[in-house]
Short mmCIF file of C-alpha atoms and ligand atoms in Angstrom, two decimals:
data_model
loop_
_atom_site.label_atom_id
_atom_site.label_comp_id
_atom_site.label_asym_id
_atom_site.label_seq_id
_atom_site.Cartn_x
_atom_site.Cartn_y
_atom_site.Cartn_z
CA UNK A 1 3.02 -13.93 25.64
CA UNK A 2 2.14 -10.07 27.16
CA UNK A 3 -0.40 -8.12 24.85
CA UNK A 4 1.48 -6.34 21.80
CA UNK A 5 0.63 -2.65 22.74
CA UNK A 6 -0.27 -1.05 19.53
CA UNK A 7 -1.93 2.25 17.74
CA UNK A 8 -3.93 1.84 14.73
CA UNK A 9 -3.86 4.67 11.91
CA UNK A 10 -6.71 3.72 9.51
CA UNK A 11 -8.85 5.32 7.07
CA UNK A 12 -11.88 3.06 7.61
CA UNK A 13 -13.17 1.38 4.79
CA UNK A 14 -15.00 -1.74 5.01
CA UNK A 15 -11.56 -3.72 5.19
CA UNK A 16 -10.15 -1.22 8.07
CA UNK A 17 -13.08 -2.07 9.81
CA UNK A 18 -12.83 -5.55 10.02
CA UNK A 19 -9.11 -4.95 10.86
CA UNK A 20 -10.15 -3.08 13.54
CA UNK A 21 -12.91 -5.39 14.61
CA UNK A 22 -10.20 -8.55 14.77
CA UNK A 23 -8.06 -6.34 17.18
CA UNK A 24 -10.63 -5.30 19.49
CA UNK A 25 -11.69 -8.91 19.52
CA UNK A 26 -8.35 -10.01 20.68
CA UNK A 27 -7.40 -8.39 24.05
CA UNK A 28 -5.21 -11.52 25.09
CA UNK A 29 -2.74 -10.37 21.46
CA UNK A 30 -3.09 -6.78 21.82
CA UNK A 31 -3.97 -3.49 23.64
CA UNK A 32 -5.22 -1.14 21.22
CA UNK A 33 -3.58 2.19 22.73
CA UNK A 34 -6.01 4.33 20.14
CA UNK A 35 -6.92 4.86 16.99
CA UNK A 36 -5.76 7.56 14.62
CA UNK A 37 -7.82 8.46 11.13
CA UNK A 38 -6.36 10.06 8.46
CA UNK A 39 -7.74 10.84 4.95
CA UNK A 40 -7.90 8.07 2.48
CA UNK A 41 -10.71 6.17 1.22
CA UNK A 42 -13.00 8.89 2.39
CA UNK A 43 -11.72 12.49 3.95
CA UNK A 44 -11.27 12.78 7.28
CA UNK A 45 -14.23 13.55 8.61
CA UNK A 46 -15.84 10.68 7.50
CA UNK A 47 -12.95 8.32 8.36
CA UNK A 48 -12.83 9.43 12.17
CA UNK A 49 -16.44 9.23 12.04
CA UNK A 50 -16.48 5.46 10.87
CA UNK A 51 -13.83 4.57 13.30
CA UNK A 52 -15.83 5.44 16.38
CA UNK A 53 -18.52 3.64 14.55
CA UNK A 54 -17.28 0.54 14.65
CA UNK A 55 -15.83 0.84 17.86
CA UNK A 56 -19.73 1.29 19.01
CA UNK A 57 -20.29 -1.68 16.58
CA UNK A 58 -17.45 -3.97 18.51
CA UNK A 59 -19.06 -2.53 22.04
CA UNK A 60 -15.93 -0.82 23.02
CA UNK A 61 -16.98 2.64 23.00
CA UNK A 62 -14.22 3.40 25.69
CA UNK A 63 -11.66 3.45 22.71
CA UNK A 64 -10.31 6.34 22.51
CA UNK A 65 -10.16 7.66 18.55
CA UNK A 66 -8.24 10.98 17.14
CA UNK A 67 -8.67 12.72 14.24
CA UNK A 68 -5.33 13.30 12.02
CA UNK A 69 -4.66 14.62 8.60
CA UNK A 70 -6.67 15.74 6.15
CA UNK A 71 -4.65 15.69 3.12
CA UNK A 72 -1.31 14.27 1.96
CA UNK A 73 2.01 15.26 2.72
CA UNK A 74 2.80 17.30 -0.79
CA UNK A 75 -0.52 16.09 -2.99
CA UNK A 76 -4.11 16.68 -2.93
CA UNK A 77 -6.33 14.04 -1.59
CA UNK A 78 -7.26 11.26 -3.59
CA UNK A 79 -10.54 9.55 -2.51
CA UNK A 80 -11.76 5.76 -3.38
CA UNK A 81 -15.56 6.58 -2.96
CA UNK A 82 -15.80 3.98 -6.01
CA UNK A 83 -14.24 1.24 -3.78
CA UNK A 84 -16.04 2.25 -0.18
CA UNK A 85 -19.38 3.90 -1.14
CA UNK A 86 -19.81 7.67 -0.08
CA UNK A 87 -20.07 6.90 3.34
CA UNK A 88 -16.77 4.71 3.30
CA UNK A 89 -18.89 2.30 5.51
CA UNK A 90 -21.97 1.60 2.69
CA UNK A 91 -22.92 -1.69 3.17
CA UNK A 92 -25.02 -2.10 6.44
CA UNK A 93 -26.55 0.30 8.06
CA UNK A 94 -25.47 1.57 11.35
CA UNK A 95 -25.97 4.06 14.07
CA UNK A 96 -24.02 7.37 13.82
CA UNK A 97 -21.83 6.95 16.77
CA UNK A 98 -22.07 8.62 20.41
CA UNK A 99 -18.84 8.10 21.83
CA UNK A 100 -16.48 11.35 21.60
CA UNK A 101 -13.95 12.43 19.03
CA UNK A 102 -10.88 13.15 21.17
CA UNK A 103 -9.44 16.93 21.14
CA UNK A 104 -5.84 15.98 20.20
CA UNK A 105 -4.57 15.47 17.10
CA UNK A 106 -3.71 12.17 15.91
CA UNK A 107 -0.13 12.97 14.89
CA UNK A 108 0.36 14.31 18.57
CA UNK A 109 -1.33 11.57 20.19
CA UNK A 110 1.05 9.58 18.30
CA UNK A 111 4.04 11.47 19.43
CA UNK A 112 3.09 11.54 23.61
CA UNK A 113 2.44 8.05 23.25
CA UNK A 114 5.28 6.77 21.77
CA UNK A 115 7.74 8.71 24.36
CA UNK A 116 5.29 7.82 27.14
CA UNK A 117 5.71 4.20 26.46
CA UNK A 118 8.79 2.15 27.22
CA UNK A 119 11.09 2.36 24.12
CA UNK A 120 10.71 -0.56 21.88
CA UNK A 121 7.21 -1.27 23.11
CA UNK A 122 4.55 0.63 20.59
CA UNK A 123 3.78 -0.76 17.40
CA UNK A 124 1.91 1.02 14.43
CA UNK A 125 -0.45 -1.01 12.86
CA UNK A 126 -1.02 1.33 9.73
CA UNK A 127 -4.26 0.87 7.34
CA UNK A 128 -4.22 3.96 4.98
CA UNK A 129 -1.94 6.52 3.70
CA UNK A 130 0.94 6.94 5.76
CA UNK A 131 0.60 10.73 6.27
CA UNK A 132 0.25 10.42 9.96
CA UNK A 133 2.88 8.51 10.73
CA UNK A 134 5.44 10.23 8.19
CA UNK A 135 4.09 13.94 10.32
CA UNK A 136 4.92 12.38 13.54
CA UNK A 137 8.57 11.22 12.51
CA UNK A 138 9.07 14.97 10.78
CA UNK A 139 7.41 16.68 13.98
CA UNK A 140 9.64 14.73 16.77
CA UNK A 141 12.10 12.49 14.85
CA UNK A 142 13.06 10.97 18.38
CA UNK A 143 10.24 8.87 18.33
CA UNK A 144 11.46 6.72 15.19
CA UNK A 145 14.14 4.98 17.05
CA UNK A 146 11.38 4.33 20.30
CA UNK A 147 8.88 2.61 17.75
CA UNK A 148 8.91 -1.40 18.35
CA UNK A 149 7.90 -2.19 14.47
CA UNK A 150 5.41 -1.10 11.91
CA UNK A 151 2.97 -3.13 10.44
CA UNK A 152 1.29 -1.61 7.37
CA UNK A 153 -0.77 -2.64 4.36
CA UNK A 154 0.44 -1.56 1.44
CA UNK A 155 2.53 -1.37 -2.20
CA UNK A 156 2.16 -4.43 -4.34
CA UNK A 157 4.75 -6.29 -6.62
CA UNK A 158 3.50 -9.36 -9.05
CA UNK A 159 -0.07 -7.35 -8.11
CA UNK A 160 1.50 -4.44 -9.41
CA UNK A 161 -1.67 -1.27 -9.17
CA UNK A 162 -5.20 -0.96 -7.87
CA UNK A 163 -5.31 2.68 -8.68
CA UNK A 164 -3.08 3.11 -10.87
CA UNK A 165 -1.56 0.65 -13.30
CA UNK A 166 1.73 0.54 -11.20
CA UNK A 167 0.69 2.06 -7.25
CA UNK A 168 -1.32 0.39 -4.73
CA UNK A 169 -3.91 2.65 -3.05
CA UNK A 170 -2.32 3.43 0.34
CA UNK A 171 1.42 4.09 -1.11
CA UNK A 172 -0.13 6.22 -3.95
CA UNK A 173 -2.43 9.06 -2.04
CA UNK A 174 0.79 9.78 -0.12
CA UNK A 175 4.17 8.69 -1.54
CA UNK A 176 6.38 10.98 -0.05
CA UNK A 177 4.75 10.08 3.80
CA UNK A 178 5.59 6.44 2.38
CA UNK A 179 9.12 7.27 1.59
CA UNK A 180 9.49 8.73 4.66
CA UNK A 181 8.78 5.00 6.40
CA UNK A 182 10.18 2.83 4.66
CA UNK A 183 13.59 5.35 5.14
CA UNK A 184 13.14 5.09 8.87
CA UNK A 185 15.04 2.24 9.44
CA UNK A 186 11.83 1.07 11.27
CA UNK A 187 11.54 -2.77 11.66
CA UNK A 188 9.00 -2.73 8.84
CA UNK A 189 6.28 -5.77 8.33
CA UNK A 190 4.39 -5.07 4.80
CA UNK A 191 1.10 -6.77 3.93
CA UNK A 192 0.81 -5.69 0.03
CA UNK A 193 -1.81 -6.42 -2.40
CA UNK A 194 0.40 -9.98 -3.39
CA UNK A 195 -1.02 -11.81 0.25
CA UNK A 196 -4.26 -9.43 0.43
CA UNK A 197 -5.42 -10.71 -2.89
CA UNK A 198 -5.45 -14.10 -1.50
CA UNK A 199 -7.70 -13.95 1.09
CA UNK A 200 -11.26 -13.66 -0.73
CA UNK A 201 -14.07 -13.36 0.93
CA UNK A 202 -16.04 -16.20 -1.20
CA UNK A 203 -19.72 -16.97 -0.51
CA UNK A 204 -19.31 -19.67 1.72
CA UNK A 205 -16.68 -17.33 3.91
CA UNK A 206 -19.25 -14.39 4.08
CA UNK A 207 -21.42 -17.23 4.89
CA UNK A 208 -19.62 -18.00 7.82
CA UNK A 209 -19.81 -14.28 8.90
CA UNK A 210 -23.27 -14.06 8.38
CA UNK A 211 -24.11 -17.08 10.27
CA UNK A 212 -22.66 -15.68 13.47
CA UNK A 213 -25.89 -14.19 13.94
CA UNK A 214 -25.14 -11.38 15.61
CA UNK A 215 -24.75 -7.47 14.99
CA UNK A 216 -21.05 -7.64 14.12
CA UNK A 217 -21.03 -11.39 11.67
CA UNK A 218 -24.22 -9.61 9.75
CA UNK A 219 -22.21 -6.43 9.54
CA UNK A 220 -19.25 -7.71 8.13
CA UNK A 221 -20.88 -9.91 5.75
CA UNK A 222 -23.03 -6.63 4.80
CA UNK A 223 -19.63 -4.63 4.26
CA UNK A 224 -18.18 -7.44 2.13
CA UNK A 225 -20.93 -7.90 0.21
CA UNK A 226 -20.94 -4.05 -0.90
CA UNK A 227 -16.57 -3.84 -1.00
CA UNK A 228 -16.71 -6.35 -3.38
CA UNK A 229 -18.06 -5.09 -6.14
CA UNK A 230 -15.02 -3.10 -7.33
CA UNK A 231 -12.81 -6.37 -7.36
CA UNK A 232 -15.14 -8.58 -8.75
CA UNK A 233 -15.26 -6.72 -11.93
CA UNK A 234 -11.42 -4.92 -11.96
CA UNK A 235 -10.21 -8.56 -11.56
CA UNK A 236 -12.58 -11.13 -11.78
CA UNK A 237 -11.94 -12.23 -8.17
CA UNK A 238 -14.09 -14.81 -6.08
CA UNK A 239 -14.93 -12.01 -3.65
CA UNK A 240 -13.49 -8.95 -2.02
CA UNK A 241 -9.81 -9.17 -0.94
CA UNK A 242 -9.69 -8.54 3.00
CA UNK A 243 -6.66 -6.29 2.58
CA UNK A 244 -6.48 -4.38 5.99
CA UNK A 245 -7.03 -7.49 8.23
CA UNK A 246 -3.84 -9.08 7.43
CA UNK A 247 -1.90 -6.30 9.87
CA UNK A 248 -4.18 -7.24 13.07
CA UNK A 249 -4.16 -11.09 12.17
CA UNK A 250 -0.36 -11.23 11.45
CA UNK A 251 -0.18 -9.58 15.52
CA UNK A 252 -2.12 -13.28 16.24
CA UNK A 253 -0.96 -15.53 14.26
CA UNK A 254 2.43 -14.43 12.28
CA UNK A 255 2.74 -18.37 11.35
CA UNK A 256 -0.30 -17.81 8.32
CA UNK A 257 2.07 -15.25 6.30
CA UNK A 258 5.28 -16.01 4.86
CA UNK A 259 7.56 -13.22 2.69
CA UNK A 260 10.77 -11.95 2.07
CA UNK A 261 13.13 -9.32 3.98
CA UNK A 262 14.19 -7.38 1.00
CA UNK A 263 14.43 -3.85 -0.03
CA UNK A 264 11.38 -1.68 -0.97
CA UNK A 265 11.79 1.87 -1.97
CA UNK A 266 8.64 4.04 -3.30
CA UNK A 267 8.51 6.05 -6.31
CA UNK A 268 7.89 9.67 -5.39
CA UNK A 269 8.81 11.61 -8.67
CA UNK A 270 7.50 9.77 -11.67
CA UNK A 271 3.91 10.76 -12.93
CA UNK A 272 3.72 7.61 -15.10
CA UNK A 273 4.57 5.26 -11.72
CA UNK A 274 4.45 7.87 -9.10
CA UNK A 275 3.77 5.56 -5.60
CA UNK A 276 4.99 2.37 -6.81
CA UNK A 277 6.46 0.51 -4.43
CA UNK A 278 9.50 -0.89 -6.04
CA UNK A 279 9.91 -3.95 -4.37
CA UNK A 280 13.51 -5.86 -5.13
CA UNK A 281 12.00 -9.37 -5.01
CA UNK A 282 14.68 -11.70 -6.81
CA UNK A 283 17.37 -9.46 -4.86
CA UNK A 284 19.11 -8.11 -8.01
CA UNK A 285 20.29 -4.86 -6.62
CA UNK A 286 22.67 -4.17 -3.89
CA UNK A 287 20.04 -1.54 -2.14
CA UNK A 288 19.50 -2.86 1.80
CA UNK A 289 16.75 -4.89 2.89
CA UNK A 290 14.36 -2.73 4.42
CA UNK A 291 10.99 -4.44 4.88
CA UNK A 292 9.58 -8.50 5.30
CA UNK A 293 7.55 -8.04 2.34
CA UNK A 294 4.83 -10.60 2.72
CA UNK A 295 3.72 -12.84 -0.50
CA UNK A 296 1.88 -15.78 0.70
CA UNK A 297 -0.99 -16.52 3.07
CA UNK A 298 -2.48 -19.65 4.60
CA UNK A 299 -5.88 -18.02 3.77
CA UNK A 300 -8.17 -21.00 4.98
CA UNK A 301 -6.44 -20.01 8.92
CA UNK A 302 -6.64 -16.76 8.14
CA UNK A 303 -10.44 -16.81 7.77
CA UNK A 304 -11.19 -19.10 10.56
CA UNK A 305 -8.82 -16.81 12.75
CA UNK A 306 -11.02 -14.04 11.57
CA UNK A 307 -14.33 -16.12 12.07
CA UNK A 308 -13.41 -17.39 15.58
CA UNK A 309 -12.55 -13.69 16.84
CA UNK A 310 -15.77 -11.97 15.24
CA UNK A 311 -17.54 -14.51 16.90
CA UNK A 312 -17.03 -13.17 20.05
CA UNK A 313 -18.18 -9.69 19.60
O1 LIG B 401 -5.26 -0.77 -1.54
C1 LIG B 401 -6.00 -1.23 -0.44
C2 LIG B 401 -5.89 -0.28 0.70
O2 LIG B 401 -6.44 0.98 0.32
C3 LIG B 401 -6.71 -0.73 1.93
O3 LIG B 401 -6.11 -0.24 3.10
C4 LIG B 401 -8.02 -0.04 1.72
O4 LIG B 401 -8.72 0.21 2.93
C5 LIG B 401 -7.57 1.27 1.13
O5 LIG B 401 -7.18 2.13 2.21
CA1 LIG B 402 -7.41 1.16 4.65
#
């Protein structure tokens, strides 16, 4: 099977990072094209920075990274310092990176890239707020029909909120850019809290990380040990949930995540569920399927996938 050719839009976060250290890891399943930040967990300026700083950590500083937008569609920004530490990267501590910021924007990068490419060929493997990709469609709409699928983390059903009580973080900082995509008609593959929350890093996993024994294993364990925190005491869990890896692992091994093809539509008006991803589970409307809404993982493949590929950073 060729290389999936894809772009990654992250707002790195301790879980984008390990996303983004699984797909650098993985030439033979994909071809990172670049990396585009946008403002999420931490503004924009610190979420380009961190993405160039794990591409230094993963030894590819050859990656080529763009900066995007720095604020949501119609909203202000909404930060998750509490979740990602000031830095968005606290946990270990690493180098501030040397490798260049590229001049274009994200959203144009986007854009040339996707009508550069053979239609049907570029995936978006999207880790944050969807503002980029939602400015792309509005800024050359003849690039919707040339993407080949989008893979995104995000929304949540029987997990219902981690922000709010009813919106997962990614849909919520920008529901209208989410609206947007799941509108498209894009082939749409979502990863929402309901299979994130079941792949824990426990002890013995971080473990596993840590006893790579080398810069990226101790990093990761370092990042996981810090990104914890907030779940441990929100929900009790046995470790931080590894949201943003399930996009680059489910471009490896699709066979660990099983869902539904069903109809998701976000709320964009309501202040009481504003960003809820309203996700028609049981099928009891007649609305069109619009997304494989993911609900189960195999979690023990999922972290020896993970494991394996780290391993040979
Ligand atoms: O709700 C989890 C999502 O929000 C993850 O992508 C995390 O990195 C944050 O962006
Ligand atoms: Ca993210």
């Amino acid at each position: 099977m060729t290389a999936r050719k894809i772009i990654i839009d992250t707002d790195p976060g301790q879980d984008d990072a390990v996303a983004i250290l699984l797909a650098l890891a993985s030439p033979e399943d994909m071809t990172v094209l670049g990396i585009t930040a946008v403002a999420g967990n931490v503004p924009l300026a610190l979420t380009q920075k961190n993405a160039r700083i794990v591409c230094e950590l993963a030894g590819k500083p050859e990656i080529k990274v763009f900066a995007g937008c720095d604020r949501p569609l119609q909203r202000p920004l909404v930060t998750a310092e509490h979740v990602h530490g000031k830095t968005g990267l606290d946990g270990p501590t690493l180098p501030d990176p040397k490798m260049p910021l590229q001049d274009q924007h994200a959203v144009d990068f986007i854009i040339e890239t996707i009508m550069q490419e053979e239609a049907g060929t570029v995936t978006l493997c999207v880790l944050g707020p969807l503002t980029n990709i939602a400015t792309a469609f509005q800024k050359e709409p003849k690039i919707v029909a040339r993407v080949q699928e989008i893979i995104l983390m995000g929304g949540a059903y029987f997990e219902v909120g981690n922000i709010t009580p009813t919106a997962e973080f990614n849909i919520y900082v920008d529901p209208k850019a989410a609206d947007i995509v799941f509108k498209s008609g894009i082939k749409l593959t979502v990863m929402p809290l309901d299979v994130t929350h079941k792949v824990l890093v426990t002890k013995e996993r971080n473990d596993a990380f840590r006893n790579l024994h080398s810069p990226v294993g101790t990093a990761v364990a370092e990042m996981t040990d810090f990104f914890e925190r907030f779940d441990k005491e929100k929900y009790g869990s046995n470790g931080a949930p590894l949201h943003d890896p399930c996009v680059t692992a489910y471009l490896i091994r699709p066979e660990l995540f099983s869902g539904r093809h069903i109809n998701v539509e976000i709320e964009t008006t309501s202040e009481l569920t504003l960003g809820m991803s309203v996700a028609d589970w049981w099928r009891v409307s007649d609305r069109p399927a619009n997304a494989m809404f993911m609900g189960d993982v195999n979690a023990d493949g999922f972290f020896a996938l993970l494991t394996e590929r780290l391993g040979r950073l």
